[in-house]
Amino acid sequence: VGGKRNWVMAVIVGLVWSCAFPPVNCLPVAWLTPALLLGVTCAPPKRAFRLGLVAGLAHYFSSLSWLLYIPVSPGNIAGWLALSGYCSFYPALWAAFCWRLFPGDREKPINEAIQELQFSRRCAWGLACALGWMALECLRGWVITGFPWNYLGASQLEFTRLAQLASFTGVLGVSLVVAWMSVGGLLLFWRCQKEKEFQIQWLTELAGPLVLLLVAVVLGSVELSKPLPEKTGEMKIALVQPSIPQMVLWDLGNENAQRDRFTQLMDLSDQAGEKEP
């Protein structure tokens, strides 16, 4: 895999990945993302890392662009660049990890190398790739206080039966299902490339992830079918919305204005307290 085309494709994959999250919120894109990333980084581990880094930069620069709306320049720009650059190392590490583990002949075209692999080795590699994705998301959520933003599983909120899996495994379990299905689909695609006619037994490439998806959907259906808890009482609450414009919120130079805002909020809290929440 060589040439400038791959670097352009890596950027496109990163931008497509962002479409799985707000403001686009295209749910099916998440199921394609690991496969697209794995396909575009099909290369020796070092090159796969660089291609994954480019895809990661494209994804995080676009999906974290909301940071630029914070009206504190140049701090917002510096934060956007630093955070996006840091997060981009995770897809880069994933790509390098997957292609380091690849058990096939690296000298042959990928569809031939996949075709020659034993079924068990293909399945094991696909599962390892999915587990690697989940593990790196988990790591991103903990390292340096963590930044668990835009996990792959978080894009499946509207797929309610699958999203219920999070009540058992957390969002990382949903990410595992999506990633494994995606990689399994890519393995099936590579096998189809080598043959002229589709063979039904090729669907065994998806056996593992399909079973996991089925279990997740069944668990989700059971969870959704449970009756809501009976109403046992009422709770009266009061909310005070500060509604402070960000330009004012970040203005630390005017102490009198800050004192006035604090006094106003305390007055609102007192008024809310009179309602006996």
Coordinates of C-alpha atoms in Angstrom, one line a residue:
V1 CA 0.0 0.0 0.0
G2 CA 1.7 3.2 -1.1
G3 CA 1.2 6.6 -2.7
K4 CA -0.5 9.8 -1.7
R5 CA -3.9 8.2 -2.3
N6 CA -3.7 6.4 1.0
W7 CA -3.0 9.5 3.0
V8 CA -6.0 11.2 1.4
M9 CA -8.2 8.2 2.1
A10 CA -7.0 8.2 5.7
V11 CA -8.3 11.8 6.0
I12 CA -11.6 10.8 4.4
V13 CA -12.0 7.9 6.8
G14 CA -11.4 10.2 9.7
L15 CA -14.0 12.6 8.5
V16 CA -16.5 9.8 7.8
W17 CA -15.9 8.5 11.3
S18 CA -17.0 11.9 12.7
C19 CA -20.3 11.6 11.0
A20 CA -21.3 8.9 13.5
F21 CA -21.5 11.6 16.2
P22 CA -23.3 15.0 16.5
P23 CA -24.2 17.0 14.7
V24 CA -24.6 14.4 11.9
N25 CA -25.5 11.4 14.1
C26 CA -25.5 8.8 11.3
L27 CA -25.7 5.6 13.3
P28 CA -24.7 3.2 10.5
V29 CA -21.4 5.0 10.0
A30 CA -20.1 3.7 13.3
W31 CA -20.5 0.1 12.1
L32 CA -18.2 0.9 9.1
T33 CA -15.6 2.9 10.9
P34 CA -13.3 0.1 12.3
A35 CA -13.4 -1.7 8.9
L36 CA -12.6 1.5 7.0
L37 CA -9.8 2.4 9.3
L38 CA -8.4 -1.1 9.2
G39 CA -8.6 -1.2 5.4
V40 CA -7.0 2.2 4.8
T41 CA -4.1 1.3 7.2
C42 CA -3.4 -2.1 5.6
A43 CA 0.4 -1.8 5.7
P44 CA 3.4 -2.7 7.9
P45 CA 2.9 -1.6 11.5
K46 CA 4.9 1.6 11.3
R47 CA 3.2 2.8 8.2
A48 CA -0.2 1.7 9.7
F49 CA 0.6 3.8 12.7
R50 CA 1.2 6.9 10.6
L51 CA -1.9 6.4 8.5
G52 CA -4.0 5.8 11.6
L53 CA -2.6 9.0 13.1
V54 CA -3.7 10.9 10.0
A55 CA -7.2 9.4 10.2
G56 CA -7.3 10.1 13.9
L57 CA -6.3 13.8 13.4
A58 CA -9.0 14.2 10.8
H59 CA -11.6 12.7 13.1
Y60 CA -10.7 14.5 16.3
F61 CA -10.1 17.9 14.6
S62 CA -13.6 17.7 13.2
S63 CA -15.5 16.1 16.1
L64 CA -13.9 18.3 18.7
S65 CA -14.3 21.5 16.7
W66 CA -16.9 22.7 19.3
L67 CA -13.9 23.6 21.5
L68 CA -13.3 26.5 19.2
Y69 CA -16.6 28.1 20.3
I70 CA -15.1 28.8 23.7
P71 CA -14.4 32.5 23.5
V72 CA -11.0 32.5 25.1
S73 CA -8.5 32.8 22.3
P74 CA -5.8 31.6 21.8
G75 CA -6.4 29.1 24.7
N76 CA -9.3 27.5 22.9
I77 CA -7.2 26.9 19.8
A78 CA -4.3 25.5 21.8
G79 CA -6.6 23.2 23.7
W80 CA -8.3 22.0 20.5
L81 CA -4.9 21.2 18.8
A82 CA -3.4 19.6 21.9
L83 CA -6.4 17.4 22.8
S84 CA -7.1 16.4 19.2
G85 CA -3.4 15.5 18.7
Y86 CA -3.3 13.4 21.9
C87 CA -6.5 11.5 21.1
S88 CA -5.3 10.8 17.6
F89 CA -2.6 8.5 19.0
Y90 CA -5.3 5.9 20.0
P91 CA -6.5 5.0 16.5
A92 CA -2.9 5.1 15.4
L93 CA -1.9 2.6 18.1
W94 CA -5.0 0.4 17.2
A95 CA -4.0 0.3 13.5
A96 CA -0.4 -0.7 14.4
F97 CA -1.6 -3.2 16.9
C98 CA -3.9 -4.9 14.4
W99 CA -1.4 -5.2 11.7
R100 CA 1.4 -6.3 14.0
L101 CA -0.9 -9.2 15.0
F102 CA -1.9 -10.0 11.5
P103 CA -1.1 -13.8 11.0
G104 CA -1.1 -13.8 7.2
D105 CA 1.5 -13.4 4.6
R106 CA 2.4 -9.7 4.4
E107 CA 4.0 -10.1 1.0
K108 CA 0.8 -11.0 -0.7
P109 CA -2.3 -8.9 -1.5
I110 CA -4.6 -8.8 1.5
N111 CA -7.4 -10.7 -0.1
E112 CA -5.1 -13.6 -1.0
A113 CA -3.5 -13.5 2.5
I114 CA -6.9 -13.7 4.1
Q115 CA -8.1 -16.5 1.8
E116 CA -5.1 -18.6 2.8
L117 CA -5.6 -18.2 6.5
Q118 CA -7.3 -20.9 8.5
F119 CA -10.8 -20.0 9.7
S120 CA -9.8 -20.1 13.4
R121 CA -6.9 -17.7 12.8
R122 CA -9.1 -15.3 10.9
C123 CA -11.7 -15.3 13.7
A124 CA -9.0 -14.9 16.4
W125 CA -7.5 -11.9 14.6
G126 CA -10.9 -10.3 14.1
L127 CA -11.7 -10.7 17.8
A128 CA -8.3 -9.4 18.8
C129 CA -8.8 -6.3 16.7
A130 CA -12.2 -5.7 18.4
L131 CA -10.8 -6.2 21.8
G132 CA -7.9 -3.9 21.0
W133 CA -10.4 -1.2 20.0
M134 CA -12.3 -1.6 23.3
A135 CA -9.2 -1.7 25.4
L136 CA -7.8 1.6 23.8
E137 CA -11.2 3.3 24.4
C138 CA -11.0 2.2 28.0
L139 CA -7.4 3.5 28.3
R140 CA -8.4 6.9 26.7
G141 CA -11.1 7.1 29.4
W142 CA -8.5 6.8 32.2
V143 CA -5.1 8.1 31.2
I144 CA -4.3 11.7 32.3
T145 CA -7.7 12.0 34.1
G146 CA -9.4 10.5 31.0
F147 CA -11.4 11.8 28.0
P148 CA -14.2 9.3 27.3
W149 CA -15.6 11.4 24.5
N150 CA -17.2 9.9 21.4
Y151 CA -16.8 6.2 22.2
L152 CA -17.9 4.1 19.3
G153 CA -20.7 2.6 21.5
A154 CA -22.0 6.0 22.4
S155 CA -23.1 6.4 18.7
Q156 CA -25.7 3.6 19.2
L157 CA -28.0 5.4 21.6
E158 CA -30.9 5.3 19.1
F159 CA -30.4 1.5 18.6
T160 CA -32.2 1.1 21.9
R161 CA -32.0 -2.7 22.2
L162 CA -28.3 -2.7 21.7
A163 CA -27.8 0.4 23.8
Q164 CA -29.3 -1.5 26.8
L165 CA -26.2 -3.6 26.9
A166 CA -24.5 -0.7 28.5
S167 CA -26.5 -1.4 31.7
F168 CA -24.6 -4.7 32.0
T169 CA -21.2 -3.9 30.5
G170 CA -21.0 -0.1 30.2
V171 CA -20.6 1.7 26.9
L172 CA -17.4 -0.3 26.1
G173 CA -19.5 -3.5 25.7
V174 CA -21.4 -1.8 22.9
S175 CA -18.2 -0.6 21.4
L176 CA -17.0 -4.2 21.3
V177 CA -20.1 -5.4 19.5
V178 CA -19.9 -2.7 16.9
A179 CA -16.1 -3.1 16.3
W180 CA -16.2 -6.9 16.0
M181 CA -19.1 -6.8 13.5
S182 CA -17.3 -4.2 11.5
V183 CA -14.0 -6.2 11.4
G184 CA -15.9 -9.4 10.6
G185 CA -17.6 -7.6 7.7
L186 CA -14.3 -6.5 6.4
L187 CA -13.0 -10.1 6.5
L188 CA -16.0 -11.2 4.6
F189 CA -15.5 -8.4 2.0
W190 CA -11.8 -9.5 1.5
R191 CA -12.9 -13.1 1.0
C192 CA -15.5 -12.1 -1.6
Q193 CA -12.9 -10.1 -3.6
K194 CA -11.0 -13.3 -4.4
E195 CA -13.9 -15.3 -5.7
K196 CA -16.3 -14.6 -8.6
E197 CA -19.4 -16.1 -6.9
F198 CA -20.7 -15.6 -3.4
Q199 CA -20.7 -18.7 -1.2
I200 CA -23.1 -19.0 1.7
Q201 CA -20.4 -20.5 4.0
W202 CA -18.5 -17.3 3.9
L203 CA -21.1 -15.9 6.3
T204 CA -19.3 -17.9 9.0
E205 CA -16.9 -15.0 9.1
L206 CA -19.6 -13.1 11.0
A207 CA -20.6 -16.0 13.2
G208 CA -18.9 -14.8 16.4
P209 CA -19.9 -11.1 16.2
L210 CA -23.5 -12.1 15.1
V211 CA -23.9 -14.3 18.1
L212 CA -22.7 -11.5 20.4
L213 CA -25.0 -9.0 18.7
L214 CA -27.9 -11.4 19.1
V215 CA -27.2 -11.9 22.8
A216 CA -26.9 -8.1 23.3
V217 CA -30.2 -7.4 21.5
V218 CA -32.0 -10.2 23.4
L219 CA -30.7 -8.8 26.7
G220 CA -31.7 -5.3 25.6
S221 CA -35.2 -6.5 24.7
V222 CA -35.6 -8.1 28.1
E223 CA -34.4 -5.0 29.8
L224 CA -36.9 -2.8 27.8
S225 CA -39.8 -5.1 28.6
K226 CA -39.4 -4.7 32.3
P227 CA -42.2 -2.6 33.8
L228 CA -41.2 0.8 35.2
P229 CA -41.1 1.0 39.0
E230 CA -44.3 2.1 40.6
K231 CA -44.6 5.6 41.7
T232 CA -43.9 5.8 45.5
G233 CA -44.0 9.5 46.1
E234 CA -43.2 12.9 44.8
M235 CA -40.1 15.1 45.0
K236 CA -40.2 18.8 44.6
I237 CA -37.0 20.4 43.4
A238 CA -35.9 23.9 42.5
L239 CA -33.3 24.8 39.9
V240 CA -31.4 28.0 39.5
Q241 CA -30.0 28.6 36.0
P242 CA -27.1 31.0 36.1
S243 CA -27.3 31.7 32.3
I244 CA -24.0 33.6 32.3
P245 CA -22.7 34.4 28.8
Q246 CA -19.3 32.8 28.2
M247 CA -17.6 36.1 27.5
V248 CA -18.7 37.3 30.9
L249 CA -18.0 33.9 32.6
W250 CA -14.4 34.0 31.5
D251 CA -13.8 37.7 32.3
L252 CA -11.8 37.6 35.5
G253 CA -10.8 41.2 35.5
N254 CA -14.0 42.9 36.8
E255 CA -14.4 41.9 40.4
N256 CA -17.5 44.1 41.0
A257 CA -19.3 42.3 38.2
Q258 CA -18.4 39.0 39.6
R259 CA -19.6 40.0 43.0
D260 CA -22.9 41.2 41.6
R261 CA -23.4 37.9 39.7
F262 CA -22.8 36.0 42.9
T263 CA -25.2 38.1 44.9
Q264 CA -27.9 37.7 42.2
L265 CA -27.5 33.9 42.2
M266 CA -27.8 33.8 46.0
D267 CA -31.0 35.9 45.8
L268 CA -32.4 33.4 43.3
S269 CA -31.5 30.5 45.6
D270 CA -33.2 32.2 48.5
Q271 CA -36.3 32.7 46.3
A272 CA -36.2 29.0 45.3
G273 CA -35.9 28.1 49.0
E274 CA -39.1 29.9 49.8
K275 CA -40.9 27.3 47.7
E276 CA -39.7 24.6 50.1
P277 CA -38.3 22.2 47.5

